[in-house]
Short mmCIF file of C-alpha atoms and ligand atoms in Angstrom, two decimals:
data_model
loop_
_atom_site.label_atom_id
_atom_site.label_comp_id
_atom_site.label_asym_id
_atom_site.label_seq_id
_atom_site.Cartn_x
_atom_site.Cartn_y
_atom_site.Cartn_z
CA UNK A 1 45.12 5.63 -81.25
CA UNK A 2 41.89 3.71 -81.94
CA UNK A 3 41.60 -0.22 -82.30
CA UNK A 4 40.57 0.54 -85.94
CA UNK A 5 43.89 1.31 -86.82
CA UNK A 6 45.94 -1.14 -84.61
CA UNK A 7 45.72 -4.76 -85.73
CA UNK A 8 43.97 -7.13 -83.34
CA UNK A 9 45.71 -8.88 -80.94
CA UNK A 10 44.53 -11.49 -78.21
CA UNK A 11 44.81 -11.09 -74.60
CA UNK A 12 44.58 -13.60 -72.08
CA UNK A 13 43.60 -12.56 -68.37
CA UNK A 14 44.09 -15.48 -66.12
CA UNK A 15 42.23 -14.09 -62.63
CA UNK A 16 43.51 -15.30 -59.04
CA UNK A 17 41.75 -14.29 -55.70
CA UNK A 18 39.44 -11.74 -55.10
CA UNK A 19 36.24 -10.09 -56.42
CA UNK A 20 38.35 -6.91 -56.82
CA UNK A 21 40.92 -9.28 -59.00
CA UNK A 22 37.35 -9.95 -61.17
CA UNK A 23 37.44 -5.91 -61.23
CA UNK A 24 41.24 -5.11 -62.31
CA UNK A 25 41.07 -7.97 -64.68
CA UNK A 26 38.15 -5.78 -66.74
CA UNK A 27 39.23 -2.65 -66.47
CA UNK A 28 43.12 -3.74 -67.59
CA UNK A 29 41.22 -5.79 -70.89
CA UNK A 30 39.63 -2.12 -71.30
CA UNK A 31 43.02 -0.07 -70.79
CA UNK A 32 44.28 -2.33 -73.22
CA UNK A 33 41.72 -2.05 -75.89
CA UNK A 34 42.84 0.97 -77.47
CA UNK A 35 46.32 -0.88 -77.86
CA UNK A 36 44.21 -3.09 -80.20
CA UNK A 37 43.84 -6.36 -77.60
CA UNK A 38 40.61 -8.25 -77.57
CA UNK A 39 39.84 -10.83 -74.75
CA UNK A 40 40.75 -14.43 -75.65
CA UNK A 41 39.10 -17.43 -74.11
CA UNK A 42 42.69 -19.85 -73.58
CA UNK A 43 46.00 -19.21 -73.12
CA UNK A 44 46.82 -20.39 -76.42
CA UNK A 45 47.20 -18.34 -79.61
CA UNK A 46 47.23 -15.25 -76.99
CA UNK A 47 49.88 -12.26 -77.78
CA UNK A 48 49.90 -10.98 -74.21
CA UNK A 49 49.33 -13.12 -70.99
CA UNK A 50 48.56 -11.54 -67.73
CA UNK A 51 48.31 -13.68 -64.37
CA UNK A 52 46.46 -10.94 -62.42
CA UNK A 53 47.66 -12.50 -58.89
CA UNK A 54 46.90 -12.95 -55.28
CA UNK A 55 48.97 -12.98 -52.18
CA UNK A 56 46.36 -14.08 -49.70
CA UNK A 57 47.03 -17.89 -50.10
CA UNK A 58 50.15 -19.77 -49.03
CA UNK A 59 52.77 -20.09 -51.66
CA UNK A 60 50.98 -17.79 -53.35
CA UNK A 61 54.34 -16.70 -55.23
CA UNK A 62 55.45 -20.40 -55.49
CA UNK A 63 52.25 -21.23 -57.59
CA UNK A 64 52.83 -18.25 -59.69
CA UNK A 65 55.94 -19.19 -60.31
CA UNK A 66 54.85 -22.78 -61.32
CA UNK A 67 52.15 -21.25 -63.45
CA UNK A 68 54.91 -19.47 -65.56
CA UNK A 69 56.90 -22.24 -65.82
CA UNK A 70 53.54 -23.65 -67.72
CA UNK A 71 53.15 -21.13 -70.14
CA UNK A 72 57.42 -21.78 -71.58
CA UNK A 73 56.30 -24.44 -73.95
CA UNK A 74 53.77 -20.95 -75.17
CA UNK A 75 56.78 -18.50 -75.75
CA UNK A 76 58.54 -21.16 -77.72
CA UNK A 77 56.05 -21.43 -80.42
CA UNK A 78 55.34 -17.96 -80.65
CA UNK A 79 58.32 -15.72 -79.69
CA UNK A 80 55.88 -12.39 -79.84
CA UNK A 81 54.07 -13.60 -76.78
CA UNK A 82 54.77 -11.29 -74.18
CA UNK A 83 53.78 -12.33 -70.71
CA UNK A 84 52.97 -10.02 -67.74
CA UNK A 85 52.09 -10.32 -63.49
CA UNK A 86 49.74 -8.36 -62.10
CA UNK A 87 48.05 -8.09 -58.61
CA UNK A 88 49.42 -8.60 -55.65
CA UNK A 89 52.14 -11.03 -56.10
CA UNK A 90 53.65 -8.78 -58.88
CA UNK A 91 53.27 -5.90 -56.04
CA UNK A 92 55.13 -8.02 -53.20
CA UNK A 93 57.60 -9.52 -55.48
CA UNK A 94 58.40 -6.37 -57.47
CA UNK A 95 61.80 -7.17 -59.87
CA UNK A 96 62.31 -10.49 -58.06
CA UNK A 97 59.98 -11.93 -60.68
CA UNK A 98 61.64 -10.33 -63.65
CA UNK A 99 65.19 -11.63 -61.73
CA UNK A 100 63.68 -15.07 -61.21
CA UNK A 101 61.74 -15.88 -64.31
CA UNK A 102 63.39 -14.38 -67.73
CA UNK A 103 60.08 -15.19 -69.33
CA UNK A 104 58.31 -12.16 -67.97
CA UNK A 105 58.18 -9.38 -69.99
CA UNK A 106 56.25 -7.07 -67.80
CA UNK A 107 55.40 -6.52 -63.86
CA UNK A 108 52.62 -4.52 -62.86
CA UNK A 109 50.76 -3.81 -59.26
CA UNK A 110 47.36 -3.14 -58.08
CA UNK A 111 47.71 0.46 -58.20
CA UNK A 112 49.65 0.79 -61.91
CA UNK A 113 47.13 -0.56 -63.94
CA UNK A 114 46.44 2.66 -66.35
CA UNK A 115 49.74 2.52 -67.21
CA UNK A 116 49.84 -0.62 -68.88
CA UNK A 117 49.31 0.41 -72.31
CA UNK A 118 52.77 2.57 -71.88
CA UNK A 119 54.59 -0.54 -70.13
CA UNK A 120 53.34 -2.77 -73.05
CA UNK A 121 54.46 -1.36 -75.82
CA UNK A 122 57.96 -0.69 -73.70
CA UNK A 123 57.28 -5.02 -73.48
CA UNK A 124 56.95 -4.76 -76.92
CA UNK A 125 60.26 -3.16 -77.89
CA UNK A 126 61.80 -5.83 -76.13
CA UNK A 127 62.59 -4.15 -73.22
CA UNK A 128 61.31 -5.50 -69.60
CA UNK A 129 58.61 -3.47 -67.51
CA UNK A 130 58.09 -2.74 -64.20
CA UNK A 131 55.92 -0.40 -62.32
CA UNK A 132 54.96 -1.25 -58.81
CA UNK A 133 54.60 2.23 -58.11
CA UNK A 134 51.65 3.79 -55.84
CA UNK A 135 51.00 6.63 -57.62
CA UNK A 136 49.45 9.95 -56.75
CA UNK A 137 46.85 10.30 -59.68
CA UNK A 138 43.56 7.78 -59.39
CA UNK A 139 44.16 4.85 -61.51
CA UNK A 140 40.22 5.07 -62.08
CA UNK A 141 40.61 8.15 -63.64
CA UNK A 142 43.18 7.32 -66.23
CA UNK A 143 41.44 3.87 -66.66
CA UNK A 144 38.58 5.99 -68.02
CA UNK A 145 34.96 4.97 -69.11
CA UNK A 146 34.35 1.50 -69.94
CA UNK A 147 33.68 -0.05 -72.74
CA UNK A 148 29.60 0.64 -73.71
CA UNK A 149 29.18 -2.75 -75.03
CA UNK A 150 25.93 -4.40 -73.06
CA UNK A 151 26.51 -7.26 -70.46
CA UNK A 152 25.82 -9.51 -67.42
CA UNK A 153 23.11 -8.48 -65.05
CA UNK A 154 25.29 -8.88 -61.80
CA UNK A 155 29.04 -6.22 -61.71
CA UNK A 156 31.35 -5.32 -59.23
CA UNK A 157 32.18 -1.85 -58.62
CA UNK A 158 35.44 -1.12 -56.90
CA UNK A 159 34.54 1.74 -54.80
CA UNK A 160 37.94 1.88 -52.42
CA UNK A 161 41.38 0.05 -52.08
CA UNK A 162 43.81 -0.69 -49.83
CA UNK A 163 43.79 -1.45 -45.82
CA UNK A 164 45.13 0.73 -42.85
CA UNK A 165 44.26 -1.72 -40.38
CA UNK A 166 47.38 -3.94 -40.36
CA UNK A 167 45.70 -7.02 -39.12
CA UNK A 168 48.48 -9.01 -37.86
CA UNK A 169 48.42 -12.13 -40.48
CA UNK A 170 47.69 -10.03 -43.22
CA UNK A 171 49.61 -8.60 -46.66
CA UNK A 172 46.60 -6.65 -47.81
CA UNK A 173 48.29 -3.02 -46.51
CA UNK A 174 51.33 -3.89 -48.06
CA UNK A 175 50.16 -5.02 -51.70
CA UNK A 176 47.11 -2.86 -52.06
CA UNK A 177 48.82 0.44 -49.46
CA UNK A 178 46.66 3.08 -47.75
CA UNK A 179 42.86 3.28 -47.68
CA UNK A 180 42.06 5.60 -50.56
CA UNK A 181 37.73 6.03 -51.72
CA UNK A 182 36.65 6.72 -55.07
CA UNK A 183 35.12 10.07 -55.02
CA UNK A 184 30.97 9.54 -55.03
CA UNK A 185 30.08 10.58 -58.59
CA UNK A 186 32.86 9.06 -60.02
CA UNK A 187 31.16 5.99 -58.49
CA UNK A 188 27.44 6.92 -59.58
CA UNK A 189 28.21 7.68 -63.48
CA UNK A 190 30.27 4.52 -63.44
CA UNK A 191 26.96 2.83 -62.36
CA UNK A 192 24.37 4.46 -63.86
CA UNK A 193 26.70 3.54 -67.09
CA UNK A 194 26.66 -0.07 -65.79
CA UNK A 195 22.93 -0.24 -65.53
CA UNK A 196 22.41 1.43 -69.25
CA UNK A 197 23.84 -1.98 -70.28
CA UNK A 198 21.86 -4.24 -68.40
CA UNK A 199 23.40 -4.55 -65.07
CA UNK A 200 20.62 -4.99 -62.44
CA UNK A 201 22.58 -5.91 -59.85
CA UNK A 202 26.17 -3.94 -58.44
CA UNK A 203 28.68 -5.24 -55.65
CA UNK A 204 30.65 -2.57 -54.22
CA UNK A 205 34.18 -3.61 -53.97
CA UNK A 206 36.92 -2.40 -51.37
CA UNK A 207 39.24 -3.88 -48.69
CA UNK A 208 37.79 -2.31 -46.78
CA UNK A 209 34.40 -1.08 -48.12
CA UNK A 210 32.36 0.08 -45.13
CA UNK A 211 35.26 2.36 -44.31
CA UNK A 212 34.43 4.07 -47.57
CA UNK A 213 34.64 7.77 -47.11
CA UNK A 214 34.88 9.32 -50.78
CA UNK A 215 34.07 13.17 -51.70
CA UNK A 216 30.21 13.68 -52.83
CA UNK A 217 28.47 16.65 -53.85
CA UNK A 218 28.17 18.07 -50.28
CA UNK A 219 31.21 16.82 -48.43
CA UNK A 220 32.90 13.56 -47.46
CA UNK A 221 29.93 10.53 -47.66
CA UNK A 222 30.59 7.55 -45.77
CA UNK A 223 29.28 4.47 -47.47
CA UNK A 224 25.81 4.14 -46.30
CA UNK A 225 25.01 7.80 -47.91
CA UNK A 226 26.63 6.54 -51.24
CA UNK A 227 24.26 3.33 -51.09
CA UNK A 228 21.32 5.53 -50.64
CA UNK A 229 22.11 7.60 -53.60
CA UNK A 230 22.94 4.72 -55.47
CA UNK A 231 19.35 2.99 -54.60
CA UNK A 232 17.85 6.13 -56.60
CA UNK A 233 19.30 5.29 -59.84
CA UNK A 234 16.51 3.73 -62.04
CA UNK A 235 16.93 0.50 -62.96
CA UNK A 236 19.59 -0.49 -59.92
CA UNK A 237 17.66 -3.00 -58.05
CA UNK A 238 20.29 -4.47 -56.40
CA UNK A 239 22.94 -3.58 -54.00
CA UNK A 240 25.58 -5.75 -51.98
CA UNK A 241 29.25 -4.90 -50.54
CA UNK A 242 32.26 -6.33 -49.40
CA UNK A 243 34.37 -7.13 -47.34
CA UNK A 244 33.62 -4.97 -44.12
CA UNK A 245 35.38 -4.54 -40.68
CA UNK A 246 33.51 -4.72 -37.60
CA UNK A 247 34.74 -1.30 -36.35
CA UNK A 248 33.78 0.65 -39.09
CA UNK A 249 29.91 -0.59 -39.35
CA UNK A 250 28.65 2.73 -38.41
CA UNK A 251 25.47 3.36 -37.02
CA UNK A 252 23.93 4.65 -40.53
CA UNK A 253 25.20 2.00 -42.42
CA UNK A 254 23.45 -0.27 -39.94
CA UNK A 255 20.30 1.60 -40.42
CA UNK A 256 20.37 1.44 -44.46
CA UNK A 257 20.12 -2.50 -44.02
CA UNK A 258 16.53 -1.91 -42.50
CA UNK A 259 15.85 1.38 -45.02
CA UNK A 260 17.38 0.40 -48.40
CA UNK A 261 15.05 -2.17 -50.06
CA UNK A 262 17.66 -2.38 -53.05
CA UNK A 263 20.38 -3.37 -50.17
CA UNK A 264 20.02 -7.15 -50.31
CA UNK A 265 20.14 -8.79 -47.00
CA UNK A 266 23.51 -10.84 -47.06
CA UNK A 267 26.41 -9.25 -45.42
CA UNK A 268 30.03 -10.49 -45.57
CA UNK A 269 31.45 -9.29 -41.70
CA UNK A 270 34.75 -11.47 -40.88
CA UNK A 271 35.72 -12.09 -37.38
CA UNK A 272 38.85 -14.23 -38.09
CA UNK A 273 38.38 -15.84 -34.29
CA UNK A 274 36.05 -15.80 -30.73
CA UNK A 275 38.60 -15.58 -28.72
CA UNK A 276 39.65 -11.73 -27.20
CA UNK A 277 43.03 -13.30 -26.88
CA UNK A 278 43.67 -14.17 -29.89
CA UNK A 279 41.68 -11.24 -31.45
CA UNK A 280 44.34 -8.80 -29.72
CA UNK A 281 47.05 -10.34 -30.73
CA UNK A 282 46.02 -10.23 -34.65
CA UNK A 283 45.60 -6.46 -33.95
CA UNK A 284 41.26 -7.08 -34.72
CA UNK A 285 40.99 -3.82 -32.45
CA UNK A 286 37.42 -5.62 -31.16
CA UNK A 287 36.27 -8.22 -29.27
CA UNK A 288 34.36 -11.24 -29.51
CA UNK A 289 31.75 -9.37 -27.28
CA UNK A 290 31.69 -6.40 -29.47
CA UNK A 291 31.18 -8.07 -32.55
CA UNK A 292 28.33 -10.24 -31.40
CA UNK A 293 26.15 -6.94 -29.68
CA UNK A 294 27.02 -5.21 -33.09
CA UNK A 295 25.36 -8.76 -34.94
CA UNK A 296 22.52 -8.15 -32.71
CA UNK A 297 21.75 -4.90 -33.93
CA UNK A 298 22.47 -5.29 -37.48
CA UNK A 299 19.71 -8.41 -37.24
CA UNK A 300 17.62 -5.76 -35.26
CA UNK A 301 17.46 -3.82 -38.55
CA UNK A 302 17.27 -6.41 -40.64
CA UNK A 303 16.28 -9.29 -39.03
CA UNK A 304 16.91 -11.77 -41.90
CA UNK A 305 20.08 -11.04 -42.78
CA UNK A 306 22.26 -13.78 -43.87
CA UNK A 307 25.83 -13.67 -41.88
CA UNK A 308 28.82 -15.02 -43.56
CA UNK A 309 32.16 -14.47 -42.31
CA UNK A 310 35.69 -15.14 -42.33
CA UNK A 311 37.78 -17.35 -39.82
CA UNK A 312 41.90 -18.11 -39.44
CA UNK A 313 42.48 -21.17 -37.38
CA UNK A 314 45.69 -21.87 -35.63
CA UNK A 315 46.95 -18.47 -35.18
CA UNK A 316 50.27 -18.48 -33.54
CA UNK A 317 49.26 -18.71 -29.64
CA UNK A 318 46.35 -20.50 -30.37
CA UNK A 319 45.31 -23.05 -27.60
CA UNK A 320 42.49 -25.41 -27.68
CA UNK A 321 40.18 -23.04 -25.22
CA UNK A 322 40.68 -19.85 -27.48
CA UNK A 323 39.61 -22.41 -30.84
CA UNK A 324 36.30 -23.45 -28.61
CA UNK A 325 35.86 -19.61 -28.14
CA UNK A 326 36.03 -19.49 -31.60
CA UNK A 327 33.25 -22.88 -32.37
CA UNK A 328 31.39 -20.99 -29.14
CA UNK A 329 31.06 -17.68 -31.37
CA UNK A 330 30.21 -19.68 -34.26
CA UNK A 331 27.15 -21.25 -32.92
CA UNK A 332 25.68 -17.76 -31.39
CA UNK A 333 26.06 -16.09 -34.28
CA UNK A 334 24.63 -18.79 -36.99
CA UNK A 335 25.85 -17.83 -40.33
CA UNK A 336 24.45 -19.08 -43.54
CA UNK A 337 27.78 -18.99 -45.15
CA UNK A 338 31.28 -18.47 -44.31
CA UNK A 339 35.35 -18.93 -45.58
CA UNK A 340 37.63 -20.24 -43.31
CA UNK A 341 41.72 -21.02 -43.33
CA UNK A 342 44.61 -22.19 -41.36
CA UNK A 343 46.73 -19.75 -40.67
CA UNK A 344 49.56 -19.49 -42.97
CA UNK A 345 52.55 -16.59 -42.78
CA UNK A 346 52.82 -14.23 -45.04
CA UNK A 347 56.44 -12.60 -44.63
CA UNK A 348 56.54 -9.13 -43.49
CA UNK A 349 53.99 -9.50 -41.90
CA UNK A 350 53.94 -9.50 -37.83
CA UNK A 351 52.63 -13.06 -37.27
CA UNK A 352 54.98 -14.54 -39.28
CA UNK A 353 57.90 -13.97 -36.98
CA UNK A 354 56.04 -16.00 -34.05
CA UNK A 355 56.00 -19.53 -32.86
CA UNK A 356 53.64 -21.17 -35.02
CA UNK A 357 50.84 -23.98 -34.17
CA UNK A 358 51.54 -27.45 -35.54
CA UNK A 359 50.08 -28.26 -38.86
CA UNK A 360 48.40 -31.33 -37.56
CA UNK A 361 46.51 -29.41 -35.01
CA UNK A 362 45.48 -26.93 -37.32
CA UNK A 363 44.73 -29.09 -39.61
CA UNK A 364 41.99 -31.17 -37.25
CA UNK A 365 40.92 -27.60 -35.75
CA UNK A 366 40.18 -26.29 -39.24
CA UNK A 367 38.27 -30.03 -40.06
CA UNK A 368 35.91 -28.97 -36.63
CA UNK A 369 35.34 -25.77 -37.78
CA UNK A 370 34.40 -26.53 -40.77
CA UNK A 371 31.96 -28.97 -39.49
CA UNK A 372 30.08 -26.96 -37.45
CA UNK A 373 30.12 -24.05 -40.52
CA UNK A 374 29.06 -26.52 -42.79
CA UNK A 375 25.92 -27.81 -40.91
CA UNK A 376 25.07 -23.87 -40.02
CA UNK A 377 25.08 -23.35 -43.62
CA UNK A 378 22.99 -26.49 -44.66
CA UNK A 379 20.55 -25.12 -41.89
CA UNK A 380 19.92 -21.86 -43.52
CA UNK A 381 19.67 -23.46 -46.97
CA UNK A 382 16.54 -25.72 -45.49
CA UNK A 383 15.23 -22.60 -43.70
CA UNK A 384 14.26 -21.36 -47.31
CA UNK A 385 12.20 -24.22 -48.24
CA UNK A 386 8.65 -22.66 -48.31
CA UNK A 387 9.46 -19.23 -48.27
CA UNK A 388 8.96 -16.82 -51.54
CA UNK A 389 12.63 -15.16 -52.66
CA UNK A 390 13.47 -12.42 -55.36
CA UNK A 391 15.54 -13.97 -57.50
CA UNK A 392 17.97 -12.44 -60.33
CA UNK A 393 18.23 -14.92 -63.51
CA UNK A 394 21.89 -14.62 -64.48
CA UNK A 395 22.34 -17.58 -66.65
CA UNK A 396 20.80 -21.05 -68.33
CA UNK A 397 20.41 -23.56 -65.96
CA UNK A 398 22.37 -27.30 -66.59
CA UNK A 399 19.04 -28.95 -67.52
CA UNK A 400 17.16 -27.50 -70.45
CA UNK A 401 14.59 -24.91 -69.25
CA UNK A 402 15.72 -23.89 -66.34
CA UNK A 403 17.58 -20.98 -65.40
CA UNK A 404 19.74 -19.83 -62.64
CA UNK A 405 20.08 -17.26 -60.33
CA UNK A 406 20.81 -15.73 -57.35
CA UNK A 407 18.09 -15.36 -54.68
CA UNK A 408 18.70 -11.69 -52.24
CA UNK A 409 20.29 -13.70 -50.06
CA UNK A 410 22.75 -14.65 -52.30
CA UNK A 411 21.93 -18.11 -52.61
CA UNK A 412 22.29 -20.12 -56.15
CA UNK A 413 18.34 -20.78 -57.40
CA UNK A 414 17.57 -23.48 -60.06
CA UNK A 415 14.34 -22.86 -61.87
CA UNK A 416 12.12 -23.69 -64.57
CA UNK A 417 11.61 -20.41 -66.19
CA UNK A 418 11.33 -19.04 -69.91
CA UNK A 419 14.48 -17.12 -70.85
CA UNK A 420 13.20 -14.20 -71.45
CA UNK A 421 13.21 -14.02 -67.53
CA UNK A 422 16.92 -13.89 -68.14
CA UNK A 423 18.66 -10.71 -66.79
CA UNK A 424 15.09 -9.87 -64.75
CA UNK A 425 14.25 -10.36 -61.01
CA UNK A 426 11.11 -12.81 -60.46
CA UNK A 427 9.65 -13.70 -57.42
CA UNK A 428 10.10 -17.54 -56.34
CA UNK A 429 8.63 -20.09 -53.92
CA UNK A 430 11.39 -22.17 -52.73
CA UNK A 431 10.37 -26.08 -52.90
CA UNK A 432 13.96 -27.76 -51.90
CA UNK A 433 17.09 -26.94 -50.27
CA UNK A 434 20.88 -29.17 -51.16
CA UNK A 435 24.20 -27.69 -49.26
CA UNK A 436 24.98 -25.30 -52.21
CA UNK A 437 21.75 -24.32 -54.20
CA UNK A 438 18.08 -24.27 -53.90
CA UNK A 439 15.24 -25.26 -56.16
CA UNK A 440 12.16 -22.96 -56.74
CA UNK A 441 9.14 -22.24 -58.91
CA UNK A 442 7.95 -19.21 -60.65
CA UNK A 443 5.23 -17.88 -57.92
CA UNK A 444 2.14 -17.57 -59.33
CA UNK A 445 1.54 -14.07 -59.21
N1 5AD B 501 46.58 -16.93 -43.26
C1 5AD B 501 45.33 -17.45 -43.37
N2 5AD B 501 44.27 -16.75 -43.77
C2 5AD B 501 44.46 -15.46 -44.08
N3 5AD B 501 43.59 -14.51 -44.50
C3 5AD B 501 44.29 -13.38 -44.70
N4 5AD B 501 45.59 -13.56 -44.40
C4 5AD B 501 45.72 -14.84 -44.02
C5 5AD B 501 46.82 -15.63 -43.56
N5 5AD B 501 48.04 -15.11 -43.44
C6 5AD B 501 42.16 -14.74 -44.64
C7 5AD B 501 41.37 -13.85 -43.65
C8 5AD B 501 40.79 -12.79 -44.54
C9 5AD B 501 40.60 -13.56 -45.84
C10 5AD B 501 40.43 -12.73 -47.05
O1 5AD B 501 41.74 -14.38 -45.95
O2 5AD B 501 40.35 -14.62 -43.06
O3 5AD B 501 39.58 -12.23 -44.04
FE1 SF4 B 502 43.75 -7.50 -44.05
FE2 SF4 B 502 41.11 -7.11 -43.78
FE3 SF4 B 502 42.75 -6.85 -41.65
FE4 SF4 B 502 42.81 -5.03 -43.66
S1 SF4 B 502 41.07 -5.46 -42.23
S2 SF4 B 502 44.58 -5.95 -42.64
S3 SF4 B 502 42.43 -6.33 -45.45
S4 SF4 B 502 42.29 -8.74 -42.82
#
């Protein structure tokens, strides 16, 4: 079946959470094309809904429960509306939702996706859907090509799912399962396809990327060969991944940061505390020791890298001298950007059946945290003032003329600049630094 011959129909993707959410959400709007759907902006007027979910958050089923409650008034003008949950809510709550909330026609998990045209049209017959399977065949496969129509400069690139590291606080093996990689050329014609239409810049998506180990032309590649071979696609000028575990930077991957001019120099490495204590009791598997030497020699390779990171305050055991541990590890390692939470339990999950800090404390340990992170990150913002940056034009800016972009290291870049700059790199001098952008001018040569 073509979308010639099916009438067109409106879908409605509303994305929670992750990058790799960003991802699914595409890919399902292109699973669904040949079922005759085209992308709508609003909720309204849609004929399918999907909430493509995350679990990380507290409540996160609460909210998405709320958010259906929202769409009701929706259904009632137009009984054809069929309404769907994706991601990882629909993948921890399974049938619950369909139980809980009559309105929802279909359920589907992370790893079901290329079988939503099937449980659509079952949605369509009236009857209710659920596959929260994890199936044996590669979604990716089934998914197929995407659609050739040309785009933004900047895509992500989901190059491997799912977690085997069972961090203690975390859902992320339970919604997403097992560590599986996208075999290597399965990855390269996906982005040499991207690049044909206009993508400049690719983020390669996974859990747990750097533990990427898919099958390439001459055995199993880890993910530092697949960013070299990446690097020599024409056109592909820029390269970024995330999110990474300390464990599995391996020494080559280290080494492509100093090797791989198309690898921008930004890398996303969370920590989630400084104290050894705590670390071993969210099952890190490293230390606070570890990671900083293994921050040393990733800066030795690239020595200006921009650090961002992740932090959980107020793990259960927490004291006050493992959270100063924590603000101590902070300040050695300097990052330019980071994400940071108060611990909040996720049932099933081991943490969640321990004696938990009280909210107020972490609460005012998250505030000092965030202080501190906040003041690192306006310092590497000023550090740029003066300095020349590539910088990839994505969009117009707010004030007529300008345009903005993202510098390597990832930083938002206002400048005056003729569109035709848009979707190209340009070199910049930086002129002024605020807490979440810089300012810059076209360099003169
Ligand atoms: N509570 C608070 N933060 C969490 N994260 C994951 N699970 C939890 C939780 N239960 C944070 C971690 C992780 C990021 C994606 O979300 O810092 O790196
Ligand atoms: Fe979750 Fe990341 Fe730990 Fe895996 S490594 S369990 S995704 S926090």
């Amino acid at each position: 079946m073509t979308s010639s011959t099916s009438p067109t129909r409106k879908l409605f993707i509303k994305t929670y959470g992750c990058q790799m959410n960003v991802y699914d959400s595409e890919r399902m709007a292109e699973a669904l094309a040949p079922s005759g759907y085209e992308i709508a902006d609003s909720a309204e007027g849609a004929d399918l809904i999907l909430l493509n979910t995350c679990h990380i958050r507290e409540k996160a089923a609460e909210k998405v429960y709320s958010e259906l409650g929202r769409l009701k008034a929706l259904k009632a003008e137009n009984p054809d509306l069929k309404i769907g949950v994706a991601g990882c809510v629909a993948q921890a709550e399974g049938d619950e939702i369909l139980r809980r909330q009559p309105l929802v026609d279909l359920v589907v998990g992370p790893q079901s996706y290329h079988r939503l045209p099937e449980l659509e049209a079952r949605a369509r017959q009236g009857a209710k859907a659920l596959d929260t399977d994890f199936p044996e065949e590669d979604k990716f496969d089934r998914l197929g090509g995407r659609a050739r129509a040309r785009r933004g400069p900047t895509a992500f690139l989901t190059v491997q799912e799912g977690c085997d590291k069972f961090c203690a606080f975390c859902v992320v093996p339970y919604t997403r399962g097992a560590e599986v990689s996208r075999p290597a050329e399965k990855v390269l014609a996906e982005a040499r396809d991207l690049v044909e239409r206009g993508v400049r810049e690719i983020t390669l998506l996974g859990q747990n990327v750097n533990a990427y180990h898919g099958a390439g032309t001459d055995g199993d590649w880890g993910l530092a060969r697949l960013i070299r071979e990446l690097a020599a696609i024409d056109g592909l000028d820029r390269l970024r991944y995330t999110t990474s575990h300390p464990n599995d930077m391996e020494d080559d991957l280290i080494a492509a940061h100093g090797e791989v001019p198309e690898l921008m120099p930004y890398l996303h490495l969370p920590v989630q505390s400084g104290s050894d204590r705590v670390l071993k009791a969210m099952n890190r598997k490293h230390t606070a020791e570890s990671y900083l030497r293994l921050i040393d020699r990733i800066r030795a390779a690239r020595p200006d890298i921009l650090m961002s990171g992740d932090f959980i305050v107020g793990f259960p055991g927490e004291t006050e001298a493992d959270f100063e541990d924590t603000l101590a590890l902070v300040r050695e390692v300097g990052y330019g950007q980071c994400y940071s939470f108060k611990y909040s339990p996720r049932p099933g999950t081991p943490a969640a059946e321990r004696a938990h800090v009280a909210e107020e404390v972490k609460a005012e340990r998250l505030a000092r945290l965030q202080a501190l992170l906040a003041e690192q990150q306006e310092d590497a913002q000023q550090a740029m003032v003066g300095k020349s940056v590539g910088v990839l034009f994505e969009k117009a800016g707010r004030m007529p003329g300008q345009l903005v972009g993202k510098s390597d290291h990832l930083q938002a870049v206002h400048v005056e600049a003729p569109e035709t700059l848009l979707g190209r790199i340009a070199r910049v001098d930086i002129t002024a630094a605020a807490p979440n952008s810089l300012a810059g001018r076209l360099s003169a040569k």
